[in-house]
Short mmCIF file of C-alpha atoms and ligand atoms in Angstrom, two decimals:
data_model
loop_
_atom_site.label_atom_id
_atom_site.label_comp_id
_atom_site.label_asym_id
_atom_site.label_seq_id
_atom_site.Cartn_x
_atom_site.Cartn_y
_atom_site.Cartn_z
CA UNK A 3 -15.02 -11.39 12.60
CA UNK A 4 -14.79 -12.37 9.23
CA UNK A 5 -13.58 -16.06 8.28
CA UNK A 6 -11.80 -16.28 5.27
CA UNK A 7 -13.44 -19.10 2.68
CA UNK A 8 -10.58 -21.11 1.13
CA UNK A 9 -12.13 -19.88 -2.86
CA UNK A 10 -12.27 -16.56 -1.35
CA UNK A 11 -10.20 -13.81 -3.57
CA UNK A 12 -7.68 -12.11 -1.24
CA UNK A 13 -8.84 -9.37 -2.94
CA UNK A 14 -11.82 -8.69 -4.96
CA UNK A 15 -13.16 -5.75 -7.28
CA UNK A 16 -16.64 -5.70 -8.56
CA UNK A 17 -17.84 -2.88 -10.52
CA UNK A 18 -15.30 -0.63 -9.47
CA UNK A 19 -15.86 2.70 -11.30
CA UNK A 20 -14.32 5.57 -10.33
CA UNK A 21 -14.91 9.29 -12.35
CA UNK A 22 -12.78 12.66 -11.59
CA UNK A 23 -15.45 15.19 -12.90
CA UNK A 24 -17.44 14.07 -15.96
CA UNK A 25 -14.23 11.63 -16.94
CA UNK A 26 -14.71 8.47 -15.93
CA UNK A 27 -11.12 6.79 -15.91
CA UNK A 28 -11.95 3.10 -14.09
CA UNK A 29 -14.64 1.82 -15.68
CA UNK A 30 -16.87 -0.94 -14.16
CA UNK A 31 -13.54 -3.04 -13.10
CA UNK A 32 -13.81 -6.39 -11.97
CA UNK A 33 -10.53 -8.14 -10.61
CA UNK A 34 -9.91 -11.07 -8.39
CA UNK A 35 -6.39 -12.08 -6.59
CA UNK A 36 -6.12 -15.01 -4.82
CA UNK A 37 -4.38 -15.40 -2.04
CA UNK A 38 -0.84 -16.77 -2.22
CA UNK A 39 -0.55 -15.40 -5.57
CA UNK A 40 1.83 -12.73 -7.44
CA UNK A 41 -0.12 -10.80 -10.06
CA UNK A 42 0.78 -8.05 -11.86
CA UNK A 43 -1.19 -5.30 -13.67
CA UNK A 44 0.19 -4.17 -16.65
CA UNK A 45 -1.08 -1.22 -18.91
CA UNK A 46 -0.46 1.58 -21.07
CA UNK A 47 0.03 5.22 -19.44
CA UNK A 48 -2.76 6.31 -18.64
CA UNK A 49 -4.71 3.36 -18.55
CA UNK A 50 -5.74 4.13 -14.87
CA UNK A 51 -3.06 1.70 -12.81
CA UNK A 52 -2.40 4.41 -10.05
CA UNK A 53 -6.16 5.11 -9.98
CA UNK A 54 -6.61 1.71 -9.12
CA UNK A 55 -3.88 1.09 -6.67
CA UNK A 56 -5.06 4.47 -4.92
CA UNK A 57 -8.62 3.06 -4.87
CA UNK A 58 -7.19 -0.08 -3.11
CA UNK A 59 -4.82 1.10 -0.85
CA UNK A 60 -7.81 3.96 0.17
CA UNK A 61 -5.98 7.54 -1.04
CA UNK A 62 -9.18 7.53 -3.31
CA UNK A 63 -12.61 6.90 -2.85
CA UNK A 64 -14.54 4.79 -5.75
CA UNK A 65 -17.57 6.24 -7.09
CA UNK A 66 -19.57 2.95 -7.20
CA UNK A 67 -18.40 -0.51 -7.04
CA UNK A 68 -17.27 -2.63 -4.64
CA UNK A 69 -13.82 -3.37 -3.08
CA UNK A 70 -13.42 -7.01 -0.60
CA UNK A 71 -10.05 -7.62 0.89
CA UNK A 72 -10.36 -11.39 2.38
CA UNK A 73 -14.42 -11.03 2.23
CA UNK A 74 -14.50 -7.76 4.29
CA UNK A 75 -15.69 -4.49 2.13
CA UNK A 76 -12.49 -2.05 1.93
CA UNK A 77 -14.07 0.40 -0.63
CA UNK A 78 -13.63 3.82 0.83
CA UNK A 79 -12.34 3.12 4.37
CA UNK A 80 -8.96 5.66 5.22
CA UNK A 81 -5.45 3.82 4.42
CA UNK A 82 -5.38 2.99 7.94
CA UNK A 83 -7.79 1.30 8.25
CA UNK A 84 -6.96 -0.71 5.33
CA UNK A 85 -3.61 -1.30 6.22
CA UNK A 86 -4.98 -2.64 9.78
CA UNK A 87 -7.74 -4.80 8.03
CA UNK A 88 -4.31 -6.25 5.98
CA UNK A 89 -2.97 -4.55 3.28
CA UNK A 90 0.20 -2.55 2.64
CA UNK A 91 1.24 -0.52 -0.11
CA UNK A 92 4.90 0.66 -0.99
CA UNK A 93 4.57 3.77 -2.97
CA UNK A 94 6.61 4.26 -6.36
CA UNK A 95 7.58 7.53 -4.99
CA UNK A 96 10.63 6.75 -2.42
CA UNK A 97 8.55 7.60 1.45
CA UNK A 98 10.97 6.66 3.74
CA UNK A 99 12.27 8.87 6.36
CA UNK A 100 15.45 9.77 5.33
CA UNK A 101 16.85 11.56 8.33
CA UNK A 102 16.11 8.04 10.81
CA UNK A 103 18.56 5.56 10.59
CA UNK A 104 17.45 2.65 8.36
CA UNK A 105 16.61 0.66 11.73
CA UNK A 106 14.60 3.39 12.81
CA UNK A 107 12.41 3.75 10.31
CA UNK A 108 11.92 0.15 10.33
CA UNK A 109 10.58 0.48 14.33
CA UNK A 110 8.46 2.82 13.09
CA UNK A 111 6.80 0.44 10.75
CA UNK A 112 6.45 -2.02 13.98
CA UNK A 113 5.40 0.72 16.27
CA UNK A 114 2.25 1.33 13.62
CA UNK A 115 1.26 -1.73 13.56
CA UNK A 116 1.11 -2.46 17.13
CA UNK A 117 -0.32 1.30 17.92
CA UNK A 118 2.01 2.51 19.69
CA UNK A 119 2.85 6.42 18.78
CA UNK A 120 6.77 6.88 18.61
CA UNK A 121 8.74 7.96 21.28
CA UNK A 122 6.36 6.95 24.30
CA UNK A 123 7.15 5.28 27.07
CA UNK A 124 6.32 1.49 26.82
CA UNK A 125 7.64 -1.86 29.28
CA UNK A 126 10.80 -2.90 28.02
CA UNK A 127 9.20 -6.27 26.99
CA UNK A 128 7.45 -4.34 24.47
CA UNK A 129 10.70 -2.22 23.56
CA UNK A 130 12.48 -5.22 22.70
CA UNK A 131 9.98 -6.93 20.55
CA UNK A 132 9.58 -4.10 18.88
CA UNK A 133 13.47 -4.19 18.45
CA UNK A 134 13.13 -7.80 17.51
CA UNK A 135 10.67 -7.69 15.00
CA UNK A 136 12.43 -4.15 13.37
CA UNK A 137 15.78 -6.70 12.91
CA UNK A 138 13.72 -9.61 11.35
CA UNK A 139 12.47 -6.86 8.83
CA UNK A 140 15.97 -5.49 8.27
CA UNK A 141 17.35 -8.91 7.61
CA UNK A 142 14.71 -9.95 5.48
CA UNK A 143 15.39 -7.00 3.02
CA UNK A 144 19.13 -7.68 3.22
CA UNK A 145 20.12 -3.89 5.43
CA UNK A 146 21.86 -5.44 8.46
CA UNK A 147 24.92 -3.85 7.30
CA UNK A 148 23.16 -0.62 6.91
CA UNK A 149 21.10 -0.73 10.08
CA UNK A 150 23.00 2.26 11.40
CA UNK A 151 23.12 4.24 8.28
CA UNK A 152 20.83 7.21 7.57
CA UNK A 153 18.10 6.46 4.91
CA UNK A 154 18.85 9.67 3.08
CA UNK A 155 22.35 7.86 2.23
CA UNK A 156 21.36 4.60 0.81
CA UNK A 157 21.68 4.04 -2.87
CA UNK A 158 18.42 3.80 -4.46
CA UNK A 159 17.96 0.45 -4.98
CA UNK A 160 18.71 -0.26 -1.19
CA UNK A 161 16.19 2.87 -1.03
CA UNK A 162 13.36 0.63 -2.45
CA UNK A 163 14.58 -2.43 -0.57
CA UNK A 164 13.93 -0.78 2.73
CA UNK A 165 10.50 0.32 1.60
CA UNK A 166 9.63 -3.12 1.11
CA UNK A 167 11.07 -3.93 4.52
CA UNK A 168 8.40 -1.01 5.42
CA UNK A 169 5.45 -2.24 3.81
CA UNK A 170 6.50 -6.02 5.90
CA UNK A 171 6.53 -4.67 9.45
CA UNK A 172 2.95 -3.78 9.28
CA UNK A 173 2.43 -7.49 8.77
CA UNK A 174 0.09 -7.63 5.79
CA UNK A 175 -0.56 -10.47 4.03
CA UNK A 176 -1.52 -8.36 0.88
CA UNK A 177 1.28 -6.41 -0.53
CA UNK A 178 0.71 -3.64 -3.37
CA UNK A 179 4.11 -2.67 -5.06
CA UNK A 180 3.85 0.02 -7.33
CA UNK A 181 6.33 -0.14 -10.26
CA UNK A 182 9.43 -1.97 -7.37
CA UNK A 183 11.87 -1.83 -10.18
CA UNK A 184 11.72 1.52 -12.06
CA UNK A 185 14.84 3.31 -12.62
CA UNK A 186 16.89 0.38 -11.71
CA UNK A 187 19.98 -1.28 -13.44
CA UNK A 188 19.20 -4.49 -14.80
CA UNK A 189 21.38 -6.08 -12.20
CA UNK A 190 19.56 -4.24 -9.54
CA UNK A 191 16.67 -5.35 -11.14
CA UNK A 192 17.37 -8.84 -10.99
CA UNK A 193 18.22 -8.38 -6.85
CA UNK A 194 14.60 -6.93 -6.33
CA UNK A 195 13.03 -9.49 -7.77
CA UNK A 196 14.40 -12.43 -5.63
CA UNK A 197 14.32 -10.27 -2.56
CA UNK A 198 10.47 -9.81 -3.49
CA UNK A 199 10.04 -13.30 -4.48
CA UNK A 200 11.87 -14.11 -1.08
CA UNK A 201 9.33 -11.53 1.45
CA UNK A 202 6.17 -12.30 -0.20
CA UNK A 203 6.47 -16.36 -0.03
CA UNK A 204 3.18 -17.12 1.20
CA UNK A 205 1.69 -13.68 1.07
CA UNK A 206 -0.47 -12.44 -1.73
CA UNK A 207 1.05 -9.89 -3.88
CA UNK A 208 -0.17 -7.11 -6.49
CA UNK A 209 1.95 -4.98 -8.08
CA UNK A 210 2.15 -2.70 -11.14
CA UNK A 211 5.23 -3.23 -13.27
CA UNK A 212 6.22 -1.97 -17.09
CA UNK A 213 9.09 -4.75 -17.55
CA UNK A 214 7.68 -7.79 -18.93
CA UNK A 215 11.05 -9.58 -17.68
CA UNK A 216 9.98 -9.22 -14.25
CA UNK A 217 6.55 -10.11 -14.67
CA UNK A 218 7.82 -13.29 -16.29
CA UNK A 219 10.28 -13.85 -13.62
CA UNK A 220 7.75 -13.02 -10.84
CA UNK A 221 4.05 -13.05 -11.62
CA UNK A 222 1.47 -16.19 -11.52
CA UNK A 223 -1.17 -13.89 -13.48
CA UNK A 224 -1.36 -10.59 -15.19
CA UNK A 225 -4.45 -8.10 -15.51
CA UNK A 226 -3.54 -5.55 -18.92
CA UNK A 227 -5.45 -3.01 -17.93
CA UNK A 228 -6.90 -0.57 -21.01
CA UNK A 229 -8.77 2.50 -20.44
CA UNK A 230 -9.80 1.64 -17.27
CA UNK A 231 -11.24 -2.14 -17.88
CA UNK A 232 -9.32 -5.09 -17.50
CA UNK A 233 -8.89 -6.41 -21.17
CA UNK A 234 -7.33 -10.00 -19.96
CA UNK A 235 -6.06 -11.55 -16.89
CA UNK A 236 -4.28 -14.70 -17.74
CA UNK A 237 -0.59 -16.58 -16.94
CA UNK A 238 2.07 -13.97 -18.19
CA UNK A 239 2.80 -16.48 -21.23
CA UNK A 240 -1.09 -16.40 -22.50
CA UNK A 241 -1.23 -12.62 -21.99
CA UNK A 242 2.23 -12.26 -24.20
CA UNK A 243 0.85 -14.18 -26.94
CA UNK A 244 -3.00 -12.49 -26.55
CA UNK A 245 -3.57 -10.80 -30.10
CA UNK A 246 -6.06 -8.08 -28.40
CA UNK A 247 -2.97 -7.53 -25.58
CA UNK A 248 -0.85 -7.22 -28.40
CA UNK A 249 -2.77 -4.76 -30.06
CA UNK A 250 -4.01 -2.47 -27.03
CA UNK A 251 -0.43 -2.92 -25.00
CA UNK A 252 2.33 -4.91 -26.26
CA UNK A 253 2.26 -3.82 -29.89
CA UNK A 254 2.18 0.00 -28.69
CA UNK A 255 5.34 -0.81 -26.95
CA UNK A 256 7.10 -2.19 -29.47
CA UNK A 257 6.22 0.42 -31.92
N1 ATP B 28 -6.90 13.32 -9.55
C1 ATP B 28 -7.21 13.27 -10.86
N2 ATP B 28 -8.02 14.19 -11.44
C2 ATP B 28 -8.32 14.11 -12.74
N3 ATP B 28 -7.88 13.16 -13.59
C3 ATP B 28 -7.05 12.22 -13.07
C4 ATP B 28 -6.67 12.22 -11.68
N4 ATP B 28 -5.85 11.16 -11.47
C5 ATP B 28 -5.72 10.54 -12.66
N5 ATP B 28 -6.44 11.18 -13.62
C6 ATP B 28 -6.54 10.77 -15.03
O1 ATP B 28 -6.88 9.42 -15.07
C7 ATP B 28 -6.24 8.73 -16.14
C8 ATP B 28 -5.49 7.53 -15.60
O2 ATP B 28 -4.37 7.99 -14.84
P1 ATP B 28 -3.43 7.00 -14.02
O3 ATP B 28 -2.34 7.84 -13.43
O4 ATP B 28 -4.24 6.18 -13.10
O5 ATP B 28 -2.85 6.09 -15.19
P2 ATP B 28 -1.61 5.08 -15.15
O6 ATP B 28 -2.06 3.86 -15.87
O7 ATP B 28 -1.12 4.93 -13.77
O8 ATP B 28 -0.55 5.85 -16.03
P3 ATP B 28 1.08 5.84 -15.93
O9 ATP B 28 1.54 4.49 -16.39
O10 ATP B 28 1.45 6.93 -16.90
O11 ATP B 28 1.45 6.15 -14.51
C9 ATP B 28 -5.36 9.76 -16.83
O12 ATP B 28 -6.02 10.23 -17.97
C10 ATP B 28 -5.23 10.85 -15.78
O13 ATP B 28 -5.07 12.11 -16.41
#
């Protein structure tokens, strides 16, 4: 059992590297998150952000380094087992079931965490608190008036709502959002960032994101990540005004 130190990252990387055939595209990373915070890596394309979030999150496997999630070494393990040691990733591309009712695929979430395959026969103690803790998610993300509603049919912005709601029933306290906003208006924009401020109060929270507004609005810190190294991680203000962010990220994206 492993007994979180109170200046222990929530998540650490040391050394990360990580090479598809002779190109190596993470480069010796070194990050650290701390827990309670909301940090956001920001980057040109192709700087290596999905690389990174799949080494986290376990769809990849580094090629040297090491990966700590609350002091216990995550580098490599299956998403699973990630997700059970306490991290959850929602995916930037839309995985919800979209046949299930919104509800349902909320139990589902539930039933993973606790084990339990779907559709088995369980005590009805267990039925309702898996019914219980399903609603708590579904408020939380603001769906109680779509609880009956197929997934398929929700705009996309409730879309991404209920894949947060997804990513809360496994009860994680590390969250990794990857790009939460894209493609939204700038109204729905401005409703996924309080409803992520509001679910991740008290958790610790990494996500990639391209608009600098929502950083601002969001983020304690923010990594710029640069062909594969992390240039600077600072408060979103420092990293704005940062000449060598400027240069390497911002400037590009003004141009
Ligand atoms: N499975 C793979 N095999 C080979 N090269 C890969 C693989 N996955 C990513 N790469 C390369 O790694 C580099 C980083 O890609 P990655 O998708 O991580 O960047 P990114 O910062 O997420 O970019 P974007 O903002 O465009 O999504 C790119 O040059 C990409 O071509």
């Amino acid at each position: 059992m492993i007994v979180p130190l109170k200046e222990q990252p929530a998540l650490r990387l040391s050394g990360v590297t990580k090479s598809f055939g002779p190109i190596e595209v993470i480069k010796g990373l070194e990050l650290d998150v701390w827990p309670g915070e909301r940090h956001a890596v920001i980057g040109p394309n192709g700087a290596g952000k999905s690389t990174l979030f799949n080494l986290i999150s376990g769809m990849f496997v580094p090629s040297s380094g090491e990966i700590m999630l609350n002091g216990q070494s995550i580098g490599g393990l299956p998403p699973h087992r990630i997700n059970r040691a306490g991290l959850a990733r929602s995916f930037q591309i839309t995985n919800i079931f979209h046949r299930m009712s919104v509800l349902e695929n909320l139990r589902i979430g539930v039933l993973a965490r606790h084990g339990v395959r779907y559709g088995l026969f369980r005590p009805i103690a267990r039925i309702q608190r898996v019914n219980e803790e399903a609603a708590e998610a579904l408020a939380r993300v603001g769906l109680e008036a779509r609880a009956h509603d197929l997934a398929g049919d929700l705009t996309y912005s409730e879309q991404r709502a209920l894949e947060i709601g997804m990513t809360l029933t496994t009860g994680a306290e590390v969250i990794l959002l990857d790009e939460p906003t894209a493609g939204m208006s700038r109204e729905e924009t401005a409703q996924a960032v309080e409803l992520i401020r509001s679910v991740t109060e008290g958790k610790t929270l990494l996500m990639v994101e391209h608009d600098m507004s929502v950083v601002f609005s969001l983020c304690d810190r923010v990594s710029v990540l640069v062909y594969g190294n992390i240039l600077a991680t600072d408060t979103p203000e420092r990293i704005s005004a940062n000449r060598d962010v400027q240069e390497a990220y911002l400037g590009q994206e003004a141009s």
